mmCIF file of C-alpha atoms in Angstrom:
data_model
loop_
_atom_site.group_PDB
_atom_site.id
_atom_site.type_symbol
_atom_site.label_atom_id
_atom_site.label_comp_id
_atom_site.label_asym_id
_atom_site.label_seq_id
_atom_site.Cartn_x
_atom_site.Cartn_y
_atom_site.Cartn_z
ATOM 1 C CA MET A 1 30.436 0.142 -48.602
ATOM 2 C CA VAL A 2 29.243 -3.213 -47.026
ATOM 3 C CA GLU A 3 31.234 -2.999 -44.402
ATOM 4 C CA GLY A 4 29.790 0.364 -43.526
ATOM 5 C CA LYS A 5 25.807 -1.117 -43.803
ATOM 6 C CA ARG A 6 26.907 -4.032 -41.818
ATOM 7 C CA ALA A 7 28.392 -1.796 -39.123
ATOM 8 C CA ASP A 8 24.892 0.286 -38.901
ATOM 9 C CA LEU A 9 22.570 -3.164 -38.728
ATOM 10 C CA ARG A 10 24.724 -4.246 -36.131
ATOM 11 C CA ARG A 11 24.289 -0.775 -34.257
ATOM 12 C CA MET A 12 20.727 -0.879 -35.047
ATOM 13 C CA GLY A 13 20.198 -4.398 -33.874
ATOM 14 C CA HIS A 14 22.190 -3.406 -30.681
ATOM 15 C CA GLU A 15 20.364 -0.234 -30.037
ATOM 16 C CA GLN A 16 16.662 -2.382 -30.473
ATOM 17 C CA ASN A 17 17.615 -4.770 -28.103
ATOM 18 C CA ASN A 18 18.572 -2.150 -25.591
ATOM 19 C CA GLN A 19 14.976 -0.656 -26.031
ATOM 20 C CA TYR A 20 13.389 -4.625 -25.636
ATOM 21 C CA LYS A 21 15.553 -4.733 -22.223
ATOM 22 C CA ARG A 22 14.307 -1.117 -21.008
ATOM 23 C CA THR A 23 11.050 -2.097 -22.085
ATOM 24 C CA LEU A 24 11.386 -5.590 -20.382
ATOM 25 C CA ALA A 25 12.539 -4.118 -17.369
ATOM 26 C CA PHE A 26 10.246 -1.385 -16.964
ATOM 27 C CA VAL A 27 7.072 -4.033 -17.746
ATOM 28 C CA ILE A 28 8.284 -6.564 -14.807
ATOM 29 C CA PHE A 29 8.738 -3.673 -12.547
ATOM 30 C CA LEU A 30 5.379 -2.413 -13.329
ATOM 31 C CA ILE A 31 3.817 -5.993 -12.705
ATOM 32 C CA ALA A 32 5.554 -6.539 -9.594
ATOM 33 C CA ALA A 33 4.828 -2.962 -8.093
ATOM 34 C CA LEU A 34 0.999 -3.400 -8.786
ATOM 35 C CA ALA A 35 0.850 -6.864 -7.482
ATOM 36 C CA LEU A 36 2.800 -5.838 -4.279
ATOM 37 C CA ILE A 37 -0.027 -2.926 -3.843
ATOM 38 C CA THR A 38 -2.932 -4.843 -4.407
ATOM 39 C CA ALA A 39 -1.850 -7.700 -2.202
ATOM 40 C CA THR A 40 -0.915 -5.810 0.656
ATOM 41 C CA PHE A 41 -2.032 -1.884 1.073
ATOM 42 C CA LEU A 42 -5.557 -2.873 -0.899
ATOM 43 C CA ASN A 43 -5.810 -6.335 0.852
ATOM 44 C CA PRO A 44 -7.950 -5.977 4.252
ATOM 45 C CA ILE A 45 -6.478 -9.183 5.751
ATOM 46 C CA PHE A 46 -2.734 -8.471 5.213
ATOM 47 C CA MET A 47 -3.475 -4.787 7.002
ATOM 48 C CA LYS A 48 -5.329 -6.533 9.787
ATOM 49 C CA GLY A 49 -2.109 -8.078 10.341
ATOM 50 C CA GLN A 50 -0.211 -5.312 9.603
ATOM 51 C CA ILE A 51 -1.664 -2.692 12.343
ATOM 52 C CA ARG A 52 -0.852 -5.655 14.609
ATOM 53 C CA THR A 53 2.752 -5.514 14.520
ATOM 54 C CA SER A 54 4.932 -3.875 17.364
ATOM 55 C CA SER A 55 5.624 -0.976 15.323
ATOM 56 C CA ASN A 56 2.259 -0.122 14.068
ATOM 57 C CA GLN A 57 0.136 -0.799 17.116
ATOM 58 C CA ALA A 58 1.238 2.427 18.671
ATOM 59 C CA VAL A 59 0.759 4.363 15.688
ATOM 60 C CA VAL A 60 -3.045 2.962 15.525
ATOM 61 C CA VAL A 61 -3.657 3.748 18.958
ATOM 62 C CA ARG A 62 -2.390 7.220 18.849
ATOM 63 C CA GLN A 63 -4.351 8.014 15.756
ATOM 64 C CA ILE A 64 -7.951 6.530 17.220
ATOM 65 C CA ASN A 65 -7.374 8.590 20.653
ATOM 66 C CA LYS A 66 -7.087 11.817 18.285
ATOM 67 C CA ASN A 67 -10.336 10.943 16.988
ATOM 68 C CA PHE A 68 -11.486 9.875 20.664
ATOM 69 C CA ASP A 69 -10.678 13.111 21.516
ATOM 70 C CA ASN A 70 -12.687 15.001 19.097
ATOM 71 C CA LEU A 71 -15.544 12.729 19.945
ATOM 72 C CA ALA A 72 -14.805 13.923 23.679
ATOM 73 C CA ASP A 73 -15.283 17.636 22.494
ATOM 74 C CA LEU A 74 -18.115 16.832 20.495
ATOM 75 C CA VAL A 75 -20.356 15.659 23.283
ATOM 76 C CA GLY A 76 -19.142 18.535 25.536
ATOM 77 C CA THR A 77 -16.763 16.286 27.924
ATOM 78 C CA ARG A 78 -13.337 18.235 27.991
ATOM 79 C CA SER A 79 -11.184 15.890 30.864
ATOM 80 C CA GLU A 80 -7.093 16.497 31.783
ATOM 81 C CA ASP A 81 -4.492 15.199 29.488
ATOM 82 C CA ASP A 82 -4.702 11.433 29.004
ATOM 83 C CA ALA A 83 -7.617 10.845 30.885
ATOM 84 C CA ASN A 84 -9.647 9.474 28.268
ATOM 85 C CA LEU A 85 -7.104 7.632 26.447
ATOM 86 C CA LEU A 86 -8.165 4.157 25.035
ATOM 87 C CA ALA A 87 -5.347 1.044 25.266
ATOM 88 C CA ASN A 88 -4.618 -0.858 22.446
ATOM 89 C CA ALA A 89 -7.301 -3.517 23.205
ATOM 90 C CA GLN A 90 -10.105 -1.148 22.755
ATOM 91 C CA THR A 91 -8.409 0.795 19.609
ATOM 92 C CA GLN A 92 -8.210 -2.854 17.450
ATOM 93 C CA PRO A 93 -11.755 -3.423 17.112
ATOM 94 C CA ILE A 94 -12.043 -0.140 15.751
ATOM 95 C CA ALA A 95 -9.339 -0.336 13.454
ATOM 96 C CA ASP A 96 -10.550 -3.740 12.276
ATOM 97 C CA HIS A 97 -13.839 -2.065 11.168
ATOM 98 C CA VAL A 98 -12.321 0.739 9.509
ATOM 99 C CA ILE A 99 -10.188 -1.642 7.594
ATOM 100 C CA ASP A 100 -12.889 -4.163 6.631
ATOM 101 C CA TYR A 101 -15.027 -1.082 5.442
ATOM 102 C CA SER A 102 -12.462 0.923 3.237
ATOM 103 C CA LEU A 103 -10.477 -2.194 1.417
ATOM 104 C CA GLY A 104 -10.915 -4.933 -0.780
ATOM 105 C CA ILE A 105 -13.387 -4.962 -3.552
ATOM 106 C CA HIS A 106 -17.082 -3.821 -2.764
ATOM 107 C CA GLY A 107 -19.901 -1.565 -3.981
ATOM 108 C CA PHE A 108 -19.741 2.213 -4.436
ATOM 109 C CA LYS A 109 -20.096 3.460 -1.076
ATOM 110 C CA VAL A 110 -22.505 6.638 -0.040
ATOM 111 C CA ASN A 111 -23.353 6.057 3.732
ATOM 112 C CA ASN A 112 -21.067 5.518 6.467
ATOM 113 C CA LEU A 113 -23.551 5.211 9.251
ATOM 114 C CA ASP A 114 -23.229 1.338 9.677
ATOM 115 C CA LEU A 115 -19.610 1.999 10.094
ATOM 116 C CA ALA A 116 -20.065 4.960 12.417
ATOM 117 C CA ASN A 117 -22.840 2.721 14.473
ATOM 118 C CA GLN A 118 -20.011 -0.523 14.793
ATOM 119 C CA ILE A 119 -17.212 1.993 16.073
ATOM 120 C CA LEU A 120 -19.800 2.865 18.607
ATOM 121 C CA THR A 121 -20.829 -0.682 19.625
ATOM 122 C CA ASP A 122 -16.800 -0.789 19.538
ATOM 123 C CA ILE A 123 -16.635 1.982 22.193
ATOM 124 C CA HIS A 124 -19.503 0.807 24.329
ATOM 125 C CA LYS A 125 -18.025 -2.745 24.538
ATOM 126 C CA GLY A 126 -14.455 -1.943 24.634
ATOM 127 C CA ILE A 127 -14.876 0.754 27.795
ATOM 128 C CA ASP A 128 -16.111 -0.780 30.849
ATOM 129 C CA LYS A 129 -15.157 0.084 34.820
ATOM 130 C CA GLY A 130 -11.470 -0.238 34.190
ATOM 131 C CA SER A 131 -11.432 2.211 31.581
ATOM 132 C CA SER A 132 -9.961 5.518 32.121
ATOM 133 C CA SER A 133 -12.831 8.110 33.896
ATOM 134 C CA GLY A 134 -12.629 10.382 30.766
ATOM 135 C CA ALA A 135 -13.438 7.390 28.596
ATOM 136 C CA GLN A 136 -16.147 6.355 30.836
ATOM 137 C CA THR A 137 -17.570 9.914 30.360
ATOM 138 C CA ILE A 138 -17.611 9.858 26.807
ATOM 139 C CA ASP A 139 -19.346 6.463 26.769
ATOM 140 C CA SER A 140 -21.970 7.696 29.191
ATOM 141 C CA LYS A 141 -22.892 10.924 27.331
ATOM 142 C CA LEU A 142 -22.980 8.862 23.950
ATOM 143 C CA LYS A 143 -25.181 6.379 25.242
ATOM 144 C CA LYS A 144 -27.730 9.362 26.281
ATOM 145 C CA GLN A 145 -27.465 10.717 22.719
ATOM 146 C CA GLU A 146 -28.828 7.709 21.460
ATOM 147 C CA THR A 147 -30.112 8.299 17.768
ATOM 148 C CA ASN A 148 -27.478 11.304 17.561
ATOM 149 C CA ALA A 149 -24.489 9.261 18.616
ATOM 150 C CA PRO A 150 -23.582 7.750 15.373
ATOM 151 C CA TYR A 151 -23.247 11.099 13.858
ATOM 152 C CA ALA A 152 -21.057 12.396 16.644
ATOM 153 C CA VAL A 153 -18.936 9.613 15.891
ATOM 154 C CA ALA A 154 -19.249 9.750 12.190
ATOM 155 C CA LYS A 155 -18.216 13.627 12.651
ATOM 156 C CA ALA A 156 -15.438 12.753 15.159
ATOM 157 C CA PHE A 157 -13.609 9.876 13.142
ATOM 158 C CA ASN A 158 -13.975 11.629 9.879
ATOM 159 C CA LEU A 159 -15.819 9.188 8.358
ATOM 160 C CA SER A 160 -16.621 10.877 5.115
ATOM 161 C CA VAL A 161 -12.990 10.864 4.235
ATOM 162 C CA VAL A 162 -13.100 6.879 5.121
ATOM 163 C CA THR A 163 -16.199 7.167 2.584
ATOM 164 C CA LEU A 164 -13.833 8.699 0.060
ATOM 165 C CA GLY A 165 -11.123 6.346 0.589
ATOM 166 C CA ALA A 166 -12.873 2.970 0.657
ATOM 167 C CA ASN A 167 -14.344 4.073 -2.834
ATOM 168 C CA ILE A 168 -11.067 4.912 -4.532
ATOM 169 C CA ALA A 169 -9.665 2.027 -2.713
ATOM 170 C CA CYS A 170 -11.776 -0.163 -4.348
ATOM 171 C CA LEU A 171 -11.473 1.452 -7.880
ATOM 172 C CA LEU A 172 -7.342 1.016 -7.349
ATOM 173 C CA VAL A 173 -7.899 -2.610 -6.928
ATOM 174 C CA ILE A 174 -10.090 -2.988 -10.162
ATOM 175 C CA VAL A 175 -7.807 -0.854 -11.976
ATOM 176 C CA ASN A 176 -4.245 -2.805 -10.720
ATOM 177 C CA ILE A 177 -5.994 -5.814 -12.022
ATOM 178 C CA ILE A 178 -6.764 -4.736 -15.076
ATOM 179 C CA ILE A 179 -3.483 -3.213 -15.836
ATOM 180 C CA ILE A 180 -1.591 -6.312 -14.472
ATOM 181 C CA ILE A 181 -3.497 -8.642 -16.787
ATOM 182 C CA VAL A 182 -2.660 -5.842 -19.943
ATOM 183 C CA THR A 183 0.998 -5.977 -18.598
ATOM 184 C CA ILE A 184 0.983 -9.387 -18.594
ATOM 185 C CA ILE A 185 -0.230 -10.082 -22.147
ATOM 186 C CA THR A 186 2.058 -7.015 -23.084
ATOM 187 C CA LEU A 187 4.890 -9.185 -21.608
ATOM 188 C CA PHE A 188 4.365 -12.557 -23.337
ATOM 189 C CA SER A 189 4.227 -10.778 -26.617
ATOM 190 C CA LEU A 190 7.113 -8.923 -25.951
ATOM 191 C CA LEU A 191 8.859 -12.173 -25.397
ATOM 192 C CA ASN A 192 7.523 -13.716 -28.035
ATOM 193 C CA ASP A 193 8.891 -10.738 -30.411
ATOM 194 C CA MET A 194 12.587 -11.269 -28.756
ATOM 195 C CA ARG A 195 12.687 -14.598 -29.252
ATOM 196 C CA THR A 196 12.217 -14.327 -33.213
ATOM 197 C CA LYS A 197 15.311 -12.173 -32.802
ATOM 198 C CA SER A 198 17.578 -13.674 -30.257
ATOM 199 C CA ALA A 199 19.283 -17.226 -29.200
ATOM 200 C CA THR A 200 17.667 -18.842 -26.608
ATOM 201 C CA ARG A 201 20.890 -18.354 -24.214
ATOM 202 C CA MET A 202 20.587 -14.254 -24.609
ATOM 203 C CA LEU A 203 17.017 -14.532 -24.393
ATOM 204 C CA ILE A 204 17.538 -15.868 -20.807
ATOM 205 C CA HIS A 205 20.375 -13.632 -20.519
ATOM 206 C CA ASP A 206 17.913 -10.445 -21.394
ATOM 207 C CA ILE A 207 15.225 -11.380 -19.265
ATOM 208 C CA ALA A 208 17.399 -12.022 -16.068
ATOM 209 C CA ALA A 209 18.869 -8.698 -16.614
ATOM 210 C CA ALA A 210 15.497 -6.858 -17.117
ATOM 211 C CA GLY A 211 14.190 -8.658 -13.814
ATOM 212 C CA MET A 212 17.498 -7.528 -12.043
ATOM 213 C CA TRP A 213 17.111 -3.960 -12.955
ATOM 214 C CA ALA A 214 13.258 -4.243 -11.991
ATOM 215 C CA GLY A 215 14.259 -5.370 -8.508
ATOM 216 C CA PHE A 216 16.951 -2.857 -7.967
ATOM 217 C CA TRP A 217 13.808 -0.169 -8.761
ATOM 218 C CA VAL A 218 11.912 -1.658 -6.301
ATOM 219 C CA ILE A 219 14.778 -1.520 -4.007
ATOM 220 C CA LEU A 220 15.511 1.932 -4.561
ATOM 221 C CA ILE A 221 11.863 3.356 -4.617
ATOM 222 C CA SER A 222 10.513 1.313 -1.574
ATOM 223 C CA GLY A 223 13.640 2.267 0.539
ATOM 224 C CA LEU A 224 13.166 5.839 -0.381
ATOM 225 C CA LEU A 225 9.591 5.630 0.718
ATOM 226 C CA ALA A 226 10.319 3.693 3.749
ATOM 227 C CA VAL A 227 12.479 6.480 5.174
ATOM 228 C CA VAL A 228 10.133 9.436 4.689
ATOM 229 C CA PRO A 229 8.537 8.991 8.149
ATOM 230 C CA VAL A 230 12.074 8.574 9.384
ATOM 231 C CA ILE A 231 13.439 11.952 8.023
ATOM 232 C CA PHE A 232 10.215 14.143 7.909
ATOM 233 C CA ASP A 233 7.612 14.510 10.641
ATOM 234 C CA VAL A 234 4.827 13.140 9.678
ATOM 235 C CA ASP A 235 2.776 13.460 12.916
ATOM 236 C CA ASN A 236 0.894 16.741 11.290
ATOM 237 C CA ILE A 237 0.198 15.765 7.878
ATOM 238 C CA GLU A 238 -3.455 14.622 7.419
ATOM 239 C CA LEU A 239 -2.737 11.029 6.900
ATOM 240 C CA GLY A 240 0.402 10.985 8.068
ATOM 241 C CA PHE A 241 -0.186 7.768 9.821
ATOM 242 C CA LEU A 242 -0.657 6.215 6.926
ATOM 243 C CA LEU A 243 2.820 6.843 6.105
ATOM 244 C CA GLU A 244 4.066 5.572 9.266
ATOM 245 C CA ILE A 245 2.315 2.347 8.910
ATOM 246 C CA GLY A 246 3.238 2.090 4.927
ATOM 247 C CA SER A 247 6.784 2.243 6.263
ATOM 248 C CA SER A 248 7.083 -0.835 7.614
ATOM 249 C CA VAL A 249 5.279 -2.648 4.321
ATOM 250 C CA PHE A 250 8.059 -0.507 2.321
ATOM 251 C CA LEU A 251 10.479 -2.520 3.945
ATOM 252 C CA GLU A 252 9.045 -5.662 3.012
ATOM 253 C CA TYR A 253 9.010 -4.299 -0.591
ATOM 254 C CA VAL A 254 12.898 -3.972 -0.278
ATOM 255 C CA ILE A 255 13.367 -7.274 0.648
ATOM 256 C CA THR A 256 11.041 -8.287 -2.214
ATOM 257 C CA GLY A 257 13.262 -6.402 -4.335
ATOM 258 C CA VAL A 258 16.523 -8.212 -3.307
ATOM 259 C CA VAL A 259 15.066 -11.210 -3.303
ATOM 260 C CA MET A 260 14.027 -10.411 -7.339
ATOM 261 C CA TYR A 261 17.377 -9.482 -7.933
ATOM 262 C CA VAL A 262 19.143 -12.133 -6.368
ATOM 263 C CA ILE A 263 16.911 -14.877 -8.250
ATOM 264 C CA CYS A 264 17.587 -12.913 -11.437
ATOM 265 C CA ALA A 265 21.384 -12.589 -10.948
ATOM 266 C CA ILE A 266 22.278 -16.537 -11.177
ATOM 267 C CA PRO A 267 20.800 -17.507 -14.638
ATOM 268 C CA TRP A 268 22.127 -13.465 -15.791
ATOM 269 C CA GLN A 269 25.653 -15.019 -14.669
ATOM 270 C CA ALA A 270 25.160 -18.333 -16.057
ATOM 271 C CA THR A 271 24.438 -17.304 -19.398
ATOM 272 C CA SER A 272 27.138 -14.306 -19.675
ATOM 273 C CA ALA A 273 29.576 -14.800 -22.241
ATOM 274 C CA LYS A 274 32.517 -16.617 -21.244
#
């Protein structure tokens, strides 16, 4: 009878310890994932640097030129193929203004005319005598439209969608920060509870194991997301260009996950039972 009760207690203790480790791994993963997303996709400084990488410049140029072609239709200027393409130097300021408008912490946005005017100014400044004939024609038509030009830009560049995305992004930043703070508090509470039930060596061992699992899930999920644009054709998907830009960011997440795994593997191995 006594031996049976002891076995049941050991089994319950083992199951409780496994539950602690699973919860700890999830908490560490959640903190890491939300912190990475907030510091990258929702960070205007990071994203402006990201679109300047060699792999993403072509994506940005292609997407802005799609919108510029829409603008050509709106102002009644149809050119031959590739006649109205903007170069990288002409698209970069436009992309920067869209990112500044969309990301970071800002007030609730209901008006995108200021952004439309910024894009219109970028078009006027970027297009000169060295630009394509189609681009110069569009620029000339926009100047003639005067007060109607910003509305044409807003429609061509889908700025209503950009405004919606800006409000969602701002909300995500705030929610992510709140969840991270609450999760960190939960983490310390969980560690304090584990410390009362485990020796220091086992506590370090369990924390390191949870960190390794968290790193593994960061590697796996980020790796799968990174290969989506490689496996599937996202050109014809709405906002598919975001998946292409995000692919390189997810690759950086994979590297972060590897670093997490390696760092946690050292104390895990050091505290393993001899």
